Short mmCIF file of C-alpha atoms in Angstrom, two decimals:
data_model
loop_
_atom_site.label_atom_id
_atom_site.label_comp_id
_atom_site.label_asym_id
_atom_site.label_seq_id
_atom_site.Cartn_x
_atom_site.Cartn_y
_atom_site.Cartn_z
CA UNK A 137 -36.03 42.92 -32.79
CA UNK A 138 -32.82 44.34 -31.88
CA UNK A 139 -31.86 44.65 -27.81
CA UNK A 140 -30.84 47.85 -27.01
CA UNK A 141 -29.02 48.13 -23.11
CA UNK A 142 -28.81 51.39 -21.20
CA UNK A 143 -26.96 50.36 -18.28
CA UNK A 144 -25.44 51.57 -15.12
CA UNK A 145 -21.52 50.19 -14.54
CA UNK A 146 -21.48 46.80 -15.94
CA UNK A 147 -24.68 45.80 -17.67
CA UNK A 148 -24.07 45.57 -21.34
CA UNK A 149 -22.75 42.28 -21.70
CA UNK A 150 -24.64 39.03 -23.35
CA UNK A 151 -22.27 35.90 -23.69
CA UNK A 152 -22.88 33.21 -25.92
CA UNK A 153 -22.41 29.58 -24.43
CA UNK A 154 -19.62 28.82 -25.78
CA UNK A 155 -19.20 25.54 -23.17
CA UNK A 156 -15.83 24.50 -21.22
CA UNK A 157 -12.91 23.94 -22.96
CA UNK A 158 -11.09 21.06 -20.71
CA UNK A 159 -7.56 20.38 -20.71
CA UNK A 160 -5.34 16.83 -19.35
CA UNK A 161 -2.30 17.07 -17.75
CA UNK A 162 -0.13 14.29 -16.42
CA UNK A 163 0.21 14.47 -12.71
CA UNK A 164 -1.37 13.39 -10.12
CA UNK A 165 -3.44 16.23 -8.61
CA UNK A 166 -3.85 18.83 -10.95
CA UNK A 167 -6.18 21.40 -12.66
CA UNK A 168 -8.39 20.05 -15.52
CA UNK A 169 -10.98 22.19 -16.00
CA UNK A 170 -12.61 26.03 -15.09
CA UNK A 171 -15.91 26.98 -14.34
CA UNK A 172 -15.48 30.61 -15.96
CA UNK A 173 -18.07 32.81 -17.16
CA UNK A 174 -18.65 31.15 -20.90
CA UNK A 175 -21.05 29.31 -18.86
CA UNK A 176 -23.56 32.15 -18.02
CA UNK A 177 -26.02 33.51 -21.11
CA UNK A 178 -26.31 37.24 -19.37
CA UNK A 179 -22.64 37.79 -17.34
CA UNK A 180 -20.99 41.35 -17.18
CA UNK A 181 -17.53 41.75 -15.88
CA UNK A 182 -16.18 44.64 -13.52
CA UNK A 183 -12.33 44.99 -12.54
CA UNK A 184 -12.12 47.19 -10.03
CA UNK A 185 -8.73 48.13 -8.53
CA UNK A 186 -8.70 50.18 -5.64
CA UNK A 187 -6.34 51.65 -2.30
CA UNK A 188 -7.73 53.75 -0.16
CA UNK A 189 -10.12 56.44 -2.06
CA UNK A 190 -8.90 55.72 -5.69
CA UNK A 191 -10.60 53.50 -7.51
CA UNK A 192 -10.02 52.42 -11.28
CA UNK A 193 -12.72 50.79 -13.09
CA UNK A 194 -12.76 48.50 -16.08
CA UNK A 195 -16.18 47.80 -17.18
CA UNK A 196 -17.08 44.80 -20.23
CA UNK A 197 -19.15 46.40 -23.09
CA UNK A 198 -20.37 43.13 -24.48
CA UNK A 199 -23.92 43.52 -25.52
CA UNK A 200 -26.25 41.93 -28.13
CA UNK A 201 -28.04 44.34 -30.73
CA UNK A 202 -26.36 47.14 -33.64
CA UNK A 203 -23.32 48.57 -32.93
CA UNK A 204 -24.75 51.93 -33.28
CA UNK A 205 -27.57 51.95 -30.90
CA UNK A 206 -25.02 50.94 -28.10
CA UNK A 207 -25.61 53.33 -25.77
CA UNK A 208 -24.10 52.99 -22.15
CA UNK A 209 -25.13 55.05 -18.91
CA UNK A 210 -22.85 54.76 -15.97
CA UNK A 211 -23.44 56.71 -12.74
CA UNK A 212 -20.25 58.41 -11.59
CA UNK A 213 -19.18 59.83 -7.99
CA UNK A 214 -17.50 63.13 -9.59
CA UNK A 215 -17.09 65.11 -13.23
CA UNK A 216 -14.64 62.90 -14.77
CA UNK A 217 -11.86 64.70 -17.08
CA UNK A 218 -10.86 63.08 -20.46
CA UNK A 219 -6.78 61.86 -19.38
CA UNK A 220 -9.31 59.47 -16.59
CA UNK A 221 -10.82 57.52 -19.35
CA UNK A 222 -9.56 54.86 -20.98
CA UNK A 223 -10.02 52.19 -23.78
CA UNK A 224 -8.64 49.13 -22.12
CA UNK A 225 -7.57 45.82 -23.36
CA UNK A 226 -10.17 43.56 -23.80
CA UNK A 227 -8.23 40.26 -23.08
CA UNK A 228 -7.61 41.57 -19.60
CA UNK A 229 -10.95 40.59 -18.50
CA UNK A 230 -10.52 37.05 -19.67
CA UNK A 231 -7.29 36.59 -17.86
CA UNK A 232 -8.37 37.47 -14.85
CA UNK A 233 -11.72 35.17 -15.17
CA UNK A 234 -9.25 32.35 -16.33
CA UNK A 235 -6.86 33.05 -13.30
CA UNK A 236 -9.83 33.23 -10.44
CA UNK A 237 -12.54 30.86 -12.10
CA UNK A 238 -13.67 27.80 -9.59
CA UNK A 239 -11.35 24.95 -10.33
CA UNK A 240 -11.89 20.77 -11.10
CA UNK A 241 -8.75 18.52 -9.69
CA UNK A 242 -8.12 14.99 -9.79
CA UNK A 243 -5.75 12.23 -8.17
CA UNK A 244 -4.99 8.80 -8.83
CA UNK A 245 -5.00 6.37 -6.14
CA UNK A 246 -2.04 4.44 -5.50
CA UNK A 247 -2.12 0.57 -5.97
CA UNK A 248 -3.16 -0.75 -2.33
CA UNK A 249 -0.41 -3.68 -2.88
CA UNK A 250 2.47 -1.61 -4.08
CA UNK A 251 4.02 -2.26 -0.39
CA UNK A 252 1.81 -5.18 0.93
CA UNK A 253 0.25 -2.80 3.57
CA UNK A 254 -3.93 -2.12 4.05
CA UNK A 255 -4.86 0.59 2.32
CA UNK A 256 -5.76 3.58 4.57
CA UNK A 257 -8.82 5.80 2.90
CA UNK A 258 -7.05 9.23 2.97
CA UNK A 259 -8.46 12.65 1.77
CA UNK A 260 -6.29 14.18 -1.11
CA UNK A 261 -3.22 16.37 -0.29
CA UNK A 262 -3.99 19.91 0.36
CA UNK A 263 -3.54 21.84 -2.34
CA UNK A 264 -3.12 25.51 -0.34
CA UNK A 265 -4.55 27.71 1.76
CA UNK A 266 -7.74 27.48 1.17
CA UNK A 267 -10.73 67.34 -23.97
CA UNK A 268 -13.83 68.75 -24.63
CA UNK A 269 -15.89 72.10 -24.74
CA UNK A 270 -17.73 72.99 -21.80
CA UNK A 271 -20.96 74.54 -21.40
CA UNK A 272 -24.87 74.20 -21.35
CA UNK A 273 -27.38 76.06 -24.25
CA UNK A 274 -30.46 76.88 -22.52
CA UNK A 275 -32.79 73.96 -23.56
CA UNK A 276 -30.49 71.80 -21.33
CA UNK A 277 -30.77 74.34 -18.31
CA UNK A 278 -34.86 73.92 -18.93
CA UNK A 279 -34.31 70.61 -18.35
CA UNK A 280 -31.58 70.66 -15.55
CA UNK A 281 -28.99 69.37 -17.26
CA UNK A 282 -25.56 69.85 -18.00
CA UNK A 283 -22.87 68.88 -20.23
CA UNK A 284 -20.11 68.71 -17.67
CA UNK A 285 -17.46 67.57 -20.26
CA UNK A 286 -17.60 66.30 -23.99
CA UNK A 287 -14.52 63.97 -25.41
CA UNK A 288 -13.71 60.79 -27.33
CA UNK A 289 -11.78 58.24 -26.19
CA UNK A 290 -11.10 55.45 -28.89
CA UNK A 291 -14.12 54.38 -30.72
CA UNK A 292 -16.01 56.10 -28.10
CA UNK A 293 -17.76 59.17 -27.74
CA UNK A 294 -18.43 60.27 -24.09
CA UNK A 295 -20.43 62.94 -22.19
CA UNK A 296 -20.22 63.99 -18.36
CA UNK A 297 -23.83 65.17 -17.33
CA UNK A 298 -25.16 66.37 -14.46
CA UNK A 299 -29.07 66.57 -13.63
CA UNK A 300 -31.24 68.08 -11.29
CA UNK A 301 -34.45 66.59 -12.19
CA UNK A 302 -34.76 62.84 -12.85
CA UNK A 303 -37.24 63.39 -15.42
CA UNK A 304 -35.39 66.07 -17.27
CA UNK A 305 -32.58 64.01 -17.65
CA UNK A 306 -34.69 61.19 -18.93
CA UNK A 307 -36.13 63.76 -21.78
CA UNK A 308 -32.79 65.04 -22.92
CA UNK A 309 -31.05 61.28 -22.96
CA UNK A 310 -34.29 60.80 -24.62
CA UNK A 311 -33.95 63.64 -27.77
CA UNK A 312 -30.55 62.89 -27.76
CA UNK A 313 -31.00 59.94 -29.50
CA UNK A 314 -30.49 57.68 -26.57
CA UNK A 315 -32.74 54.85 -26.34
CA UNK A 316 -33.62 54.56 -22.62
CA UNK A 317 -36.92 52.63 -21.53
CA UNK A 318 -39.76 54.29 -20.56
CA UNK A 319 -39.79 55.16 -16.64
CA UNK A 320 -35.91 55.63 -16.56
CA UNK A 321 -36.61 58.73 -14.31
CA UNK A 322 -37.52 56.58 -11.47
CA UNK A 323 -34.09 54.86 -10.85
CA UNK A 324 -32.44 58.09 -11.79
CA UNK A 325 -33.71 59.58 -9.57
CA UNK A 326 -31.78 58.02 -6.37
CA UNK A 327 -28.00 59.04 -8.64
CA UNK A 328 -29.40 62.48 -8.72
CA UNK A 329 -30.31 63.12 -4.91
CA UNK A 330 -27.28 61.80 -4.30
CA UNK A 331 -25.06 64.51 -6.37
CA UNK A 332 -23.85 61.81 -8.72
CA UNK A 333 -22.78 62.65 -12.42
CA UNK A 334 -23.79 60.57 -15.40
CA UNK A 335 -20.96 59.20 -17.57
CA UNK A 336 -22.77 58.59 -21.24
CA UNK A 337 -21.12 56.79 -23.78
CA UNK A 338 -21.94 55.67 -27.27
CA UNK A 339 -19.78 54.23 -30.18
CA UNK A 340 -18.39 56.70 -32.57
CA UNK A 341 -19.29 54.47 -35.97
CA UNK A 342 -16.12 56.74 -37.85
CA UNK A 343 -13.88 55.03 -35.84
CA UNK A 344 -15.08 51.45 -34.78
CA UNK A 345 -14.14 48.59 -37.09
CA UNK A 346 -16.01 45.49 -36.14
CA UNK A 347 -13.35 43.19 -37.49
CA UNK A 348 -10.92 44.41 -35.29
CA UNK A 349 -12.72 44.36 -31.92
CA UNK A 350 -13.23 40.81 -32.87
CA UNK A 351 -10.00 39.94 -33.16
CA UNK A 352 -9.35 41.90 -30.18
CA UNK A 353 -10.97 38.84 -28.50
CA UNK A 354 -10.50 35.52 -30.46
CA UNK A 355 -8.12 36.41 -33.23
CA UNK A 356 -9.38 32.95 -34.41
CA UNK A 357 -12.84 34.43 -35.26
CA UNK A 358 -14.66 33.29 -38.87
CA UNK A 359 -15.27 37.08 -39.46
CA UNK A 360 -17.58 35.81 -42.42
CA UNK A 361 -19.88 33.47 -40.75
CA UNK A 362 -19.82 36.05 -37.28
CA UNK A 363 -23.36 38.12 -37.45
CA UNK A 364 -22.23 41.20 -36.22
CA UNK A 365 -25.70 42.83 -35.47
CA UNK A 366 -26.55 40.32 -33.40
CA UNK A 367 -23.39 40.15 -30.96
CA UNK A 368 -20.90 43.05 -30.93
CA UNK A 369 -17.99 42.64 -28.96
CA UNK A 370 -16.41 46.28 -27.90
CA UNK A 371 -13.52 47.27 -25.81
CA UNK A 372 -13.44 48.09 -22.36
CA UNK A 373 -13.92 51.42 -20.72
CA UNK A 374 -11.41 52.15 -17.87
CA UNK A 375 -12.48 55.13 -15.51
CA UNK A 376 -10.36 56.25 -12.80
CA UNK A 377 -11.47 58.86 -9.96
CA UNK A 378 -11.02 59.16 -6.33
CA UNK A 379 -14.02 59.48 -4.04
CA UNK A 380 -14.89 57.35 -0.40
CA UNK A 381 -17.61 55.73 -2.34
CA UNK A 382 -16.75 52.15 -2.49
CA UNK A 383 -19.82 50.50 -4.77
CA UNK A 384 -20.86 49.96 -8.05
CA UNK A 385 -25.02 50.57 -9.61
CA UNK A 386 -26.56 47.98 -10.71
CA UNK A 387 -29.73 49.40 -10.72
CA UNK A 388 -29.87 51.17 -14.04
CA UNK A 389 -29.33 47.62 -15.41
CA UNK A 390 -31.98 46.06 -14.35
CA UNK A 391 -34.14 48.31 -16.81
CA UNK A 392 -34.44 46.21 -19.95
CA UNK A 393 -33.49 42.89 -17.99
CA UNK A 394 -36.33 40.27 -18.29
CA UNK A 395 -35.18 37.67 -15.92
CA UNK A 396 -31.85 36.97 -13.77
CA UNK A 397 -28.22 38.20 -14.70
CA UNK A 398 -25.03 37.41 -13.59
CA UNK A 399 -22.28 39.91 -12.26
CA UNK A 400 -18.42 38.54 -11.88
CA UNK A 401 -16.71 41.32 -9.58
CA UNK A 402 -12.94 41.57 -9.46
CA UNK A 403 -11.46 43.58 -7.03
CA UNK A 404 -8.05 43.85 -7.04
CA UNK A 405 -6.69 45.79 -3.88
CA UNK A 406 -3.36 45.89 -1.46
CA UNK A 407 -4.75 44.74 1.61
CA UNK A 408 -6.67 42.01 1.59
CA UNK A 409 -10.18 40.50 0.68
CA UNK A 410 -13.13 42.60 -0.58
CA UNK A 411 -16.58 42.32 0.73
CA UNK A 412 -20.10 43.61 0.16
CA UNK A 413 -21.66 44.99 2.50
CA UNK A 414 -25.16 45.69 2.26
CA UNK A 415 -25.47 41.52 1.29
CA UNK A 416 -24.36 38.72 2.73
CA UNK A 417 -20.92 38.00 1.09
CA UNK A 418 -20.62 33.69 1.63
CA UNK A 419 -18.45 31.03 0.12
CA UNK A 420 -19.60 28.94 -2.60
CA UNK A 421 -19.78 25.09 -1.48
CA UNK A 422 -15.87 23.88 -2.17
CA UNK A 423 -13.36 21.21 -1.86
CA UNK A 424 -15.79 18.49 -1.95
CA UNK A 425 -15.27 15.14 -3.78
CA UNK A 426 -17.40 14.54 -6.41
CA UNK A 427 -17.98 11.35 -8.88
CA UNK A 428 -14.82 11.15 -11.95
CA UNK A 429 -17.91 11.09 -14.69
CA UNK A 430 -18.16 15.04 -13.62
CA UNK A 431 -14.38 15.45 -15.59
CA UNK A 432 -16.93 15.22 -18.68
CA UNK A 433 -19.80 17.55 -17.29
CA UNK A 434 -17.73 20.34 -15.11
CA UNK A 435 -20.12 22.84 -17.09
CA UNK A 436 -23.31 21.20 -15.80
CA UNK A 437 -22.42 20.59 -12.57
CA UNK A 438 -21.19 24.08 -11.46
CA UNK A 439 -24.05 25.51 -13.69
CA UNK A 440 -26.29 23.21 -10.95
CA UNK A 441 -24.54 23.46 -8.19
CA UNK A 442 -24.49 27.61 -8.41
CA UNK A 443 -28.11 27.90 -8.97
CA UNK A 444 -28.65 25.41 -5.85
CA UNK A 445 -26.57 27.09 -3.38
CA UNK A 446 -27.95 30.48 -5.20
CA UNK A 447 -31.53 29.28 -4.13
CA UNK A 448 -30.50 27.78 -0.68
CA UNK A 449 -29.40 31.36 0.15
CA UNK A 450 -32.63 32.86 -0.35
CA UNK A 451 -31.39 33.97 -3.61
CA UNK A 452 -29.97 37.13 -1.51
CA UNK A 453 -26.09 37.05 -1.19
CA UNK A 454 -23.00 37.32 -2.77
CA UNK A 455 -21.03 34.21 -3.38
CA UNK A 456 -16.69 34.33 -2.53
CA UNK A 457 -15.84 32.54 -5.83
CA UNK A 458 -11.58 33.26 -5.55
CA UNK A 459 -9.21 34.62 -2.94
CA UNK A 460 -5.75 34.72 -3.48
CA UNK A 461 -2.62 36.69 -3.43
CA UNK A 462 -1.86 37.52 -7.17
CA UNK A 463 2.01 36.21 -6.35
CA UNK A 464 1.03 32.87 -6.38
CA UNK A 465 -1.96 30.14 -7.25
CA UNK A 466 -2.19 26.35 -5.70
CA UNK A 467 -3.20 24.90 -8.34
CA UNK A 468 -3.05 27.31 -10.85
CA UNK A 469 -5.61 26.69 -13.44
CA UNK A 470 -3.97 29.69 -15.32
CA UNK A 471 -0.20 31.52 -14.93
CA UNK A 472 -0.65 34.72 -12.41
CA UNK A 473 -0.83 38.17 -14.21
CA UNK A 474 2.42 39.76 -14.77
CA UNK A 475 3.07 43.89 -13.74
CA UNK A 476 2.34 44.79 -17.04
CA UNK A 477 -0.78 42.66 -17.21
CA UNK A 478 -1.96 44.19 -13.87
CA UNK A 479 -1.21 47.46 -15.00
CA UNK A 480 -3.37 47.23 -17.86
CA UNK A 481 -6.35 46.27 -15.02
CA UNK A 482 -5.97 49.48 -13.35
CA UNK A 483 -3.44 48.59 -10.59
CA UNK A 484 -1.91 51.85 -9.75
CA UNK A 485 -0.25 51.45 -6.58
CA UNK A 486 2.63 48.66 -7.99
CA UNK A 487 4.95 51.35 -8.52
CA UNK A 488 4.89 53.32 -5.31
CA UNK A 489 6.57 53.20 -1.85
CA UNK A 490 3.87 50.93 -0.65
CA UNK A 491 5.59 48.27 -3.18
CA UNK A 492 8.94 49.47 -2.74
CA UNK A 493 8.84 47.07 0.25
CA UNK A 494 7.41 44.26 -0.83
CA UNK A 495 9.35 40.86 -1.96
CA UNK A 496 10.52 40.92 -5.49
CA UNK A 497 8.20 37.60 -5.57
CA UNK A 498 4.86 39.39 -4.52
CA UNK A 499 3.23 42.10 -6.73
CA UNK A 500 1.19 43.38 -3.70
CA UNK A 501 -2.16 42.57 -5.24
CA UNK A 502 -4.92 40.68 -3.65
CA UNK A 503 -7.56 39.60 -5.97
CA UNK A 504 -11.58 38.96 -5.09
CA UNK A 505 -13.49 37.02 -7.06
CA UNK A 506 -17.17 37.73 -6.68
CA UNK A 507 -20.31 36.39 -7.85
CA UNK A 508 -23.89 37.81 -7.89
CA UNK A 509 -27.10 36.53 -9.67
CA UNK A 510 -29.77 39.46 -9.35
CA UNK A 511 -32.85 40.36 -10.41
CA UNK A 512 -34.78 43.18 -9.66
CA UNK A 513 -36.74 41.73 -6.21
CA UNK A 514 -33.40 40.06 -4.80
CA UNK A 515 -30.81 42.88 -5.72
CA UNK A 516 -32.99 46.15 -4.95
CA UNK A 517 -29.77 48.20 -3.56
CA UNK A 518 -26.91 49.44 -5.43
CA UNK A 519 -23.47 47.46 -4.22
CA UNK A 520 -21.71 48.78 -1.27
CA UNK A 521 -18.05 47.41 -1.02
CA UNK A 522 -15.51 47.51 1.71
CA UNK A 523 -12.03 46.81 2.21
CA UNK A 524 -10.54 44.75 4.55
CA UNK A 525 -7.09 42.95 5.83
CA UNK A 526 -8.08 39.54 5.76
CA UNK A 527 -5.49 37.73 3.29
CA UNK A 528 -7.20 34.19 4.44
CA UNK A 529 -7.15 32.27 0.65
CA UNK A 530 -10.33 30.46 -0.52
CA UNK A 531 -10.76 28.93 -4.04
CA UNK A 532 -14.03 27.30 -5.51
CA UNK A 533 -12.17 23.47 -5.82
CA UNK A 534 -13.87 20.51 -7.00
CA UNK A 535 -11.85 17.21 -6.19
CA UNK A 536 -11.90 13.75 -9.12
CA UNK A 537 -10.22 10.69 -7.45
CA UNK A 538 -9.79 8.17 -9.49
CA UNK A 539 -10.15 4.72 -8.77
CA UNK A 540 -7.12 2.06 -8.90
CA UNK A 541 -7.74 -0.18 -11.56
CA UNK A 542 -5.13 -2.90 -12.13
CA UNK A 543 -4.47 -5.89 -10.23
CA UNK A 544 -4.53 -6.50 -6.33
CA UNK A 545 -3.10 -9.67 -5.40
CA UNK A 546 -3.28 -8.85 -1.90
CA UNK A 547 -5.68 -8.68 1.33
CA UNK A 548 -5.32 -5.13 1.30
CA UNK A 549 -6.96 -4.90 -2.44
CA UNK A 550 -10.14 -6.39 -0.59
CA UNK A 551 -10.67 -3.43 2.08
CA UNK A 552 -9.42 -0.73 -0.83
CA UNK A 553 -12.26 -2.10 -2.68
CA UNK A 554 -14.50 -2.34 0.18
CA UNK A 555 -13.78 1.19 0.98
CA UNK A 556 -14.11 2.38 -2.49
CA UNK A 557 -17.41 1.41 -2.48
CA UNK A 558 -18.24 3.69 0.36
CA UNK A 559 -16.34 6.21 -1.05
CA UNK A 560 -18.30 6.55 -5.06
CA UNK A 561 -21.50 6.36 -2.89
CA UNK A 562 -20.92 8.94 -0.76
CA UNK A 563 -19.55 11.10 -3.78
CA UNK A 564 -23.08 9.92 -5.25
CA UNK A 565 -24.70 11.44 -2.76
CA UNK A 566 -23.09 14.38 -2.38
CA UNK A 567 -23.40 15.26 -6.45
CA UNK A 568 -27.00 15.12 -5.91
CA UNK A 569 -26.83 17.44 -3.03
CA UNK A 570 -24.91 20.24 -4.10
CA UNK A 571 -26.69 19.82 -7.99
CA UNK A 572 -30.47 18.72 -7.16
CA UNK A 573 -29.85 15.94 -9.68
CA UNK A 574 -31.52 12.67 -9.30
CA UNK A 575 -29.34 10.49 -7.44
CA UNK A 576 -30.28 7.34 -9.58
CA UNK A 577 -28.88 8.65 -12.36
CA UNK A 578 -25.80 9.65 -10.74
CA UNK A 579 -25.36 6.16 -9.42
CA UNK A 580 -25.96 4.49 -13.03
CA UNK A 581 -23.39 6.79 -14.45
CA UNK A 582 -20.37 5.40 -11.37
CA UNK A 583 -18.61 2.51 -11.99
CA UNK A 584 -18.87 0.81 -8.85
CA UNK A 585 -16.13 -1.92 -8.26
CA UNK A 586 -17.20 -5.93 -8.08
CA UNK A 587 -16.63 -6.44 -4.38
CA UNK A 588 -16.40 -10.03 -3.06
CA UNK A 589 -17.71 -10.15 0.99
CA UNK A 590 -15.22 -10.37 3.03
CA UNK A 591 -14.49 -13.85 5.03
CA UNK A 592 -15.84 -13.44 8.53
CA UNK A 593 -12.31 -15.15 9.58
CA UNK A 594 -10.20 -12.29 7.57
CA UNK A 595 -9.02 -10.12 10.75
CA UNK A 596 -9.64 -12.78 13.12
CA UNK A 597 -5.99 -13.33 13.99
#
């Protein structure tokens, strides 16, 4: 049976697993791996870039049935005109995922006998601060509806409605050939009372070729073995209005959802962090040291670790996956956006007197990474959003060290190893508490060193 998603902002999009690519570099402390969003089965992706009341906002159309029953339903704080909606560039999104996702580094310990002196157990070196016709026939006024506006945009074709009745607007979407659940009315109904518009979209089949949009996104793509009815890929839609709302609806797509989704949020703004503010907005565990098998399993363990810091929470806040001035990235698990790059994300302000002051090294852009799992019990609330000043920088790090393995001819080799011991043990233990894994299976899979007792007369004089 095909899936067919009517969603509000951002809840079109079905990934496939795709796993973690990992990469090896040769220094000691450095990126290896990303937890990005390849590793979630139902994960939408928002940019939204906003100063002050304007807002630009890039929404992924990713979404798993025929390309033309996609049909998208988007809530919308004022009658949008067709010069403030764009078709955006789908790589974009991936950037900024690859830029922000949470981050696996490793070090090498030095050999304890390089200089004859005891080793000292040390934590590893800090890597940073943390146009259209107008006009309603009369079986749309029956219903209380009205075609605000009427263009195309790309492969899309897009309405601007407004409603007065919940259910009216449910019948016309209806006998319009849009195929909404049953009930729709109900969560409508809030958008309505609240004078919001209705930004419709659906794909104009004239002008979408599927072999394009997939090379859009992995020019790579085996276009004959790819079953395009069962995963389209589209571009994204770029909106951009001005209105003191600051929040994005999530409720509209929670009507076809059978279980949990994930929502990655970046806001990209001038000032400082975003947070939400009708949920608690909280950290996801970081820079903790975790056992050097984990280099091989970064997918797991985050995948665990999420869901058990996800439940420890009550299964009722937002997690702070990335914060970080766009000018730089310590370590960098991928190269910051350029100005053209965050132009095409909808940063508008780069070009004005605000940056006219700024350091020809900063771009003036603060990126938020955000992370929600909702359902329809946790998540019952749209997303309220605010602004604020703090430029404090957080990344989700993980931290390998690896163990020195050649010779130690010296005394010191004996308390290194002694110390070591301690040290994979107490990474054992805290794998299993971040993951919920069994901690006798993390121990069989450390390599814990041979250690010889140490003479009771070693540090006697």
């Amino acid at each position: 049976m095909k899936i067919i998603r009517v969603i509000s902002t951002i809840f079109i999009t079905v990934l496939v697993s795709l796993g973690l690519a990992q990469k090896a570099w040769g220094f000691c402390g450095f990126y290896v791996a990303k937890a990005d969003t390849k590793l979630y089965n139902q994960t939408s992706q928002v940019i939204i870039a906003r100063d002050g009341d304007r807002t630009v906002l890039t929404m992924a159309n990713d979404y798993q049935g025929d390309v033309k029953d996609f049909a998208m339903v988007v809530p919308v704080p004022v009658v949008l005109q067709r010069e403030q909606v764009n078709v955006g560039d789908p790589k974009i999104i991936e950037r900024l995922d690859q830029f922000s996702a949470p981050r696996l580094v490793e070090y090498f310990d030095p050999n304890p006998c390089a200089d004859n002196r005891r080793y000292r157990e040390s934590a590893p070196a800090d890597l940073g601060r943390p146009g259209g016709t107008r006009g309603p026939d009369a079986y749309d006024r029956s219903l209380g509806v009205t075609v605000e506006e009427r263009f195309s945009v790309g492969e899309y074709n897009i309405l601007i409605l407004s409603a007065t009745d919940s259910r009216g607007l449910e019948t016309w979407l209806r006998r319009n050939g849009y195929k909404i659940p049953r009930g729709a009315n109900r969560l409508l109904r809030p958008y309505i009372r609240a004078d919001m518009k209705f930004f419709v979209a659906k794909v104009n089949l004239d002008k979408f070729d599927p072999n394009v949009n997939l090379h859009e996104f992995d020019p790579n793509v085996n276009l004959e073995e790819f079953d395009k009815t069962a995963y389209q890929r589209l571009r994204p839609l770029q909106m951009a209005y001005e209105s003191p709302r600051f929040m994005l609806p999530i409720r509209l797509g929670m009507m076809n959802a059978t279980g949990e989704q994930d929502l990655i949020v970046y806001v990209l703004s001038p000032r400082g962090q975003a947070e939400i503010t009708n949920y608690r907005t909280v950290k996801i565990p970081s820079n903790t040291e975790i056992p050097v098998f984990v280099k091989n399993e970064f997918g797991d363990f985050y995948t665990a670790m999420f869901q058990t810091a996800y439940e420890g929470k009550g299964k009722k806040v937002a997690f702070l996956e990335y914060a970080w001035d766009m000018a730089s990235c310590d370590p960098c698990s991928a190269n910051p956006l350029d100005r053209e790059e965050l132009r095409k994300s909808g940063v508008f302000w780069l070009n004005s007197g605000r940056s006219n002051n700024v350091s020809r090294r900063s771009n003036n852009v603060y990126i938020t990474r955000l992370h929600v799992r909702y359902s329809r019990d946790t998540f019952p609330e749209d997303l309220m959003f605010q602004e604020t000043s703090n430029r404090e920088l957080f990344q989700g790090r993980y931290i390998l060290r690896h163990p020195f393995t050649g010779k130690m001819n010296c005394s010191a080799g004996v308390d290194y190893q002694q110390s070591l011991n301690r040290r994979l043990q107490q990474e054992a233990k805290t794998l299993a508490e971040l993951t919920g894994w069994d901690i006798d299976e993390i121990r069989n899979k450390i390599d814990f060193p041979d250690v010889k007792p140490i003479p009771w007369w070693r540090h006697l004089w």
